[in-house]
mmCIF file of C-alpha atoms in Angstrom:
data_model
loop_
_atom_site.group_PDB
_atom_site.id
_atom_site.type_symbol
_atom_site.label_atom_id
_atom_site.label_comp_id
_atom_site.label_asym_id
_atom_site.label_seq_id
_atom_site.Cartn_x
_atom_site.Cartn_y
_atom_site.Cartn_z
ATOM 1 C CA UNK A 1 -41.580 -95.485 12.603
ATOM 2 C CA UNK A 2 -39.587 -92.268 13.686
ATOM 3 C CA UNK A 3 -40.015 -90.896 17.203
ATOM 4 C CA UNK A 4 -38.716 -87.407 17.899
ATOM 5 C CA UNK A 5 -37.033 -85.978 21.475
ATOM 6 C CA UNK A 6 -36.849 -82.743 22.162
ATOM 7 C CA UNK A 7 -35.473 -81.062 25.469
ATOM 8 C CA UNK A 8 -36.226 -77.894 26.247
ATOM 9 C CA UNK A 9 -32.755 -76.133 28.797
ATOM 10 C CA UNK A 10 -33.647 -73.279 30.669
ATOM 11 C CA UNK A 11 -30.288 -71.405 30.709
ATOM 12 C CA UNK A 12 -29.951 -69.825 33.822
ATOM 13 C CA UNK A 13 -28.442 -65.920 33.714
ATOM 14 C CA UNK A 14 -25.608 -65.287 36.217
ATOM 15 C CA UNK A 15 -22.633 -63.424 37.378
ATOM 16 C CA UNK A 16 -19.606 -64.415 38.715
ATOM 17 C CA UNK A 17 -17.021 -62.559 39.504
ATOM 18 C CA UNK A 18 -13.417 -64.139 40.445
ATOM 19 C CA UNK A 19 -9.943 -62.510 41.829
ATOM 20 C CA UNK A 20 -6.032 -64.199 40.392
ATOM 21 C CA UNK A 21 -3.430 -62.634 42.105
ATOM 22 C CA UNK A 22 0.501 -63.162 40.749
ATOM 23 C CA UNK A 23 3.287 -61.674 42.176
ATOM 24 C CA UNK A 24 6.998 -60.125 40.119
ATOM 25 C CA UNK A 25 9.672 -61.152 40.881
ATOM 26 C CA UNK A 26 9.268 -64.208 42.580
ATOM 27 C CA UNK A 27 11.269 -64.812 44.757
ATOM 28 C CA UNK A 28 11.701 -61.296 45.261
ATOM 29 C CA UNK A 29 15.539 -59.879 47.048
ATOM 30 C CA UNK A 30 15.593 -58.106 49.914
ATOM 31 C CA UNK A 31 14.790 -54.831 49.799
ATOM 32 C CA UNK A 32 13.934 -54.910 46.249
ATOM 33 C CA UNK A 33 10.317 -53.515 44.573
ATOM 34 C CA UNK A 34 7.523 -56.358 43.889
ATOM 35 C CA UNK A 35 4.474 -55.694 41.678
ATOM 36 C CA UNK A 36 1.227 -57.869 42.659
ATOM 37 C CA UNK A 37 -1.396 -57.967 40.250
ATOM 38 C CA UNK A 38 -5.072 -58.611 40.969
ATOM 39 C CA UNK A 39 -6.962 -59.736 38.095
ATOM 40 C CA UNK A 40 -10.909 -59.475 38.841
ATOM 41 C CA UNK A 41 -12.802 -61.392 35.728
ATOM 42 C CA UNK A 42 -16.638 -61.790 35.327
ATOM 43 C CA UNK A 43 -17.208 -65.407 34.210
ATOM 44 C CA UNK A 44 -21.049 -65.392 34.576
ATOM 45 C CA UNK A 45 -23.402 -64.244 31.333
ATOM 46 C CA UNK A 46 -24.460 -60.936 32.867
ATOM 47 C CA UNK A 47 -22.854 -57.902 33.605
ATOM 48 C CA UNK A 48 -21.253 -57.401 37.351
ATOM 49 C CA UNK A 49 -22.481 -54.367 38.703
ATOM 50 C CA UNK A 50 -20.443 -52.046 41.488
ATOM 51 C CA UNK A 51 -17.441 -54.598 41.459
ATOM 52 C CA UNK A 52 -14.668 -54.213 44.217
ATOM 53 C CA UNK A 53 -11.405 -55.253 45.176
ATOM 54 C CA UNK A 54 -9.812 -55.534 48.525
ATOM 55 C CA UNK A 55 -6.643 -56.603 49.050
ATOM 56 C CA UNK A 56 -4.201 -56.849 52.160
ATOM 57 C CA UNK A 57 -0.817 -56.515 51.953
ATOM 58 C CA UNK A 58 1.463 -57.561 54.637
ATOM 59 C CA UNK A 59 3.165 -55.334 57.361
ATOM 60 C CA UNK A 60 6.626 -53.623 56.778
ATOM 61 C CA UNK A 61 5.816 -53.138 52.888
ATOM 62 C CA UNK A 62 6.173 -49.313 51.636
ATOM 63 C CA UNK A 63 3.442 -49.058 48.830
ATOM 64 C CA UNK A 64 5.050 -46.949 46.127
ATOM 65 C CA UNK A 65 2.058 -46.840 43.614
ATOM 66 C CA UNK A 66 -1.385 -48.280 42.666
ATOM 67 C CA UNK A 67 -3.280 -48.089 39.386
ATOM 68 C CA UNK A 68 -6.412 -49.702 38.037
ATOM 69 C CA UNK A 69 -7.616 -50.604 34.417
ATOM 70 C CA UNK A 70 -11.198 -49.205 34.871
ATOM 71 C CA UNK A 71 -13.389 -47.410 38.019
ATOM 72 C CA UNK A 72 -11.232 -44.806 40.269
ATOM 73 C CA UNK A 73 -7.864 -45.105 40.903
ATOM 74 C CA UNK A 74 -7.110 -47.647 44.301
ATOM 75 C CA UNK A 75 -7.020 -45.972 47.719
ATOM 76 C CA UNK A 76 -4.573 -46.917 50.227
ATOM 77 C CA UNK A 77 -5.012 -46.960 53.839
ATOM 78 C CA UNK A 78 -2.404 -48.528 55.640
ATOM 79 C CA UNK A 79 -1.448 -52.346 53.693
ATOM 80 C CA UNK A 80 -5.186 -52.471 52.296
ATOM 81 C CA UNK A 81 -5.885 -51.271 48.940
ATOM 82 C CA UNK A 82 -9.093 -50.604 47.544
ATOM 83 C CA UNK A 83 -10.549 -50.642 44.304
ATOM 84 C CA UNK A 84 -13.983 -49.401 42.730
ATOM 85 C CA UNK A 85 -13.779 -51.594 38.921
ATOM 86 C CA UNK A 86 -17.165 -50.257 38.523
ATOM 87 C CA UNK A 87 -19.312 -52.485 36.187
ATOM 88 C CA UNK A 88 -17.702 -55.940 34.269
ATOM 89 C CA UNK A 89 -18.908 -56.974 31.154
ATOM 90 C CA UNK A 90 -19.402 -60.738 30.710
ATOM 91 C CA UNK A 91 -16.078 -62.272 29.947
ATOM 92 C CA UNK A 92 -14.461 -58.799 30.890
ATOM 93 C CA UNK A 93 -11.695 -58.392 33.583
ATOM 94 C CA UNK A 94 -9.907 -55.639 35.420
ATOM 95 C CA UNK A 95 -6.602 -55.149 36.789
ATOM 96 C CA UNK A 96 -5.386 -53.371 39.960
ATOM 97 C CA UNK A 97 -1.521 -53.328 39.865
ATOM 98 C CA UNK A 98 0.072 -52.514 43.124
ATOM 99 C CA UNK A 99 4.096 -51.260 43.387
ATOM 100 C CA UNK A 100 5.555 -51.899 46.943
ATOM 101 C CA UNK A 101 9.202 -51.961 48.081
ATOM 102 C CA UNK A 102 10.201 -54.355 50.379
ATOM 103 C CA UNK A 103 12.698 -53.559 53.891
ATOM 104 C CA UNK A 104 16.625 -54.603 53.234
ATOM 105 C CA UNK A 105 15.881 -56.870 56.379
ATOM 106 C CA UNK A 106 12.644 -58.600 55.456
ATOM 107 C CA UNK A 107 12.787 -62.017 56.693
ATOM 108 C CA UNK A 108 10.123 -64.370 55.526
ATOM 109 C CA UNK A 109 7.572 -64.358 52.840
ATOM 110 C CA UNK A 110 5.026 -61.909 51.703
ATOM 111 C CA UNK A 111 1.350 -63.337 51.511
ATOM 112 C CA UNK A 112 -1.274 -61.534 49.785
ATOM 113 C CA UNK A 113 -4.920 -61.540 50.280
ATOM 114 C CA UNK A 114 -7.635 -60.595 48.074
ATOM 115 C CA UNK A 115 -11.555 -60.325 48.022
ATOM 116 C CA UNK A 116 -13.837 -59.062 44.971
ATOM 117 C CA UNK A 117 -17.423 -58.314 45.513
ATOM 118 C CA UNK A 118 -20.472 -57.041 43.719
ATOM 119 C CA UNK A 119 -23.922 -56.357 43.716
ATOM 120 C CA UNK A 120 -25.235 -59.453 42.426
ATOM 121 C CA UNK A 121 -25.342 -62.781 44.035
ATOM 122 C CA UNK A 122 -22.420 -63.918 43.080
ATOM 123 C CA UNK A 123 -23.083 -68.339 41.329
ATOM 124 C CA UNK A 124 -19.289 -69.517 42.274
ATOM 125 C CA UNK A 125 -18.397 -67.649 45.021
ATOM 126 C CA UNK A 126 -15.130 -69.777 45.888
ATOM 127 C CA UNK A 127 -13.574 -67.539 43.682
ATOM 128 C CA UNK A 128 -14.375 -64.769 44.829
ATOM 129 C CA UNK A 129 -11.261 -64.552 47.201
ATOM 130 C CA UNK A 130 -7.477 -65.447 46.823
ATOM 131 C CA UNK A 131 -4.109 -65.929 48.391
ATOM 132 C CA UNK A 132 -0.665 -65.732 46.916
ATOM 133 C CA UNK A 133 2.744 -65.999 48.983
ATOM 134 C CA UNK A 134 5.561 -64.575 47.400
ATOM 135 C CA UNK A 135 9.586 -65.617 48.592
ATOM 136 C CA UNK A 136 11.400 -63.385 49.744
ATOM 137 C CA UNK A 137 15.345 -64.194 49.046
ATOM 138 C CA UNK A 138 18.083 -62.875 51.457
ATOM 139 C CA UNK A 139 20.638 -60.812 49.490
ATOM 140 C CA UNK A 140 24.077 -60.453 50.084
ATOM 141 C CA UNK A 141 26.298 -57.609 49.278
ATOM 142 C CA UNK A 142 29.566 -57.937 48.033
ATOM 143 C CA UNK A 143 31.946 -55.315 46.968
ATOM 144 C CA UNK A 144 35.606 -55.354 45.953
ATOM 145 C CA UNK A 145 38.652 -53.291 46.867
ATOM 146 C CA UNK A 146 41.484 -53.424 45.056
ATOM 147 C CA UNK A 147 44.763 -51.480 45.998
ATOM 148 C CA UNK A 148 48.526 -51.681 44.141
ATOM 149 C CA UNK A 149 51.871 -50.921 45.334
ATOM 150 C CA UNK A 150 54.185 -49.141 44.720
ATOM 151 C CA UNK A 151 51.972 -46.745 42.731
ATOM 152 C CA UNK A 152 54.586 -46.336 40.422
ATOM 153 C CA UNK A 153 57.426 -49.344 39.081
ATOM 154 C CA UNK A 154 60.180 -50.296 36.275
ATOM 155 C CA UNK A 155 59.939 -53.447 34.015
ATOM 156 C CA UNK A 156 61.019 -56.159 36.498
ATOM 157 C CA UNK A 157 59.869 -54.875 39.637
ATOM 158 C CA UNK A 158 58.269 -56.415 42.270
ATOM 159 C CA UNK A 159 54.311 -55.241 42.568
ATOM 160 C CA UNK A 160 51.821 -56.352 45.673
ATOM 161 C CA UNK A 161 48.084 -56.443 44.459
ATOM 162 C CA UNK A 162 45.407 -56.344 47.677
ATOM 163 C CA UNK A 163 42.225 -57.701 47.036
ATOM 164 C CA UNK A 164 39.520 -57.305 49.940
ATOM 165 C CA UNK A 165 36.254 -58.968 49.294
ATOM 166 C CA UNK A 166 33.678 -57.667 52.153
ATOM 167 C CA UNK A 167 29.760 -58.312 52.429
ATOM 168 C CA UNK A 168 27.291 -55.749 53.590
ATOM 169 C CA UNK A 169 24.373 -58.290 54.000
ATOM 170 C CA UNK A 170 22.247 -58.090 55.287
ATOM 171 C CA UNK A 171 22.592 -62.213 54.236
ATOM 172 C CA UNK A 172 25.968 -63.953 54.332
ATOM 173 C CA UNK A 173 27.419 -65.689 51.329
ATOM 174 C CA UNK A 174 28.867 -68.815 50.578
ATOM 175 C CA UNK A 175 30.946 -69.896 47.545
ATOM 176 C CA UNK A 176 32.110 -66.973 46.803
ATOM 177 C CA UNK A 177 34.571 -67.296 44.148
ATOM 178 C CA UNK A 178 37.273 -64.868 43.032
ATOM 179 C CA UNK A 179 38.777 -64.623 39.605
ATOM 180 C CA UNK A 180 41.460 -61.947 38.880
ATOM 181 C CA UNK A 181 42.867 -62.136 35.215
ATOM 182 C CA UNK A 182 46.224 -61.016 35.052
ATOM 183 C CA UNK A 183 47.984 -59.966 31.596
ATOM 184 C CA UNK A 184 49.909 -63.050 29.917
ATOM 185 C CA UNK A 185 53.247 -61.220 30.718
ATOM 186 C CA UNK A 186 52.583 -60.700 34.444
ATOM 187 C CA UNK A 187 54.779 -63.488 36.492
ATOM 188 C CA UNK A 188 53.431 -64.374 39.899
#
């Protein structure tokens, strides 16, 4: 005796669309450029039709450039960039790269908010949105003087070397160490 079981699935179609967000460099120096990168990918089984991005970028930021991988390049008003994607295949994704330099004196961190949407109801929509915070490091500036005297001298004479060491911040330093290599036939 043999007894057969079938199930019968009904595979539901959907879209989903879902927004990463990653940040370079991280941390990121003061006053140094930072690319964020928003990638928007379609993990349903049907295409995602009129797909957007949003994304807010915090005060204080200069945006230098913006450039999508599909639909019209982003539009910038103020710290929120906007992206038409257009349409995303199943399994597809799109990328909207943003290029901002950050103030010398930027104190804190950067966070970073994004939002896809599309014409569909979207079946996970906890993904549609996403947050990133990005370090920002203080950064010192050192330089180095160096001055000799007498400008001129004879085998055996005395010579004074002046070594200055100054920071232009805008963070202080600590452990600064100094190491001046002198030729093996210098005396001091």
């Amino acid at each position: 005796d043999t007894s057969e079981f079938s199930q019968a699935i009904l595979l539901q179609p959907v879209s989903d669309v879902g927004v990463q967000l990653a940040a370079t460099p991280d941390p990121t120096p003061q006053g140094a450029t930072v690319t964020f990168q928003a990638v928007v990918t379609n993990h349903g089984n049907l295409p995602a039709h009129h797909v957007s991005l949003t994304a807010q970028l915090p005060g204080g930021l200069t945006i230098d450039s913006t450039s999508a991988t599909q639909g019209t390049t982003p539009v910038v008003q103020g710290q929120v960039v906007a992206a038409a994607l257009g349409t995303l295949a199943p399994g597809a994704s799109a990328v909207v790269t943003v290029v901002a330099q950050l103030p010398e004196d930027f104190q804190g961190d950067l966070v970073v908010t994004a939002q896809t949407t599309m014409d569909e109801v979207d079946a996970q929509p906890g993904d549609d949105s996403a947050s990133l915070t990005v370090h920002v490091a203080p950064t010192a500036d050192l330089a180095l003087n160096l001055s000799a005297g007498p400008t001129s001298a004879h085998l055996g004479d005395l010579l004074s070397f002046y070594l200055t060491v100054s920071n232009s911040g805008p963070a202080s330093s600590s452990n600064v160490v100094l190491a001046v290599p002198f030729s093996p036939v210098a005396f001091y």
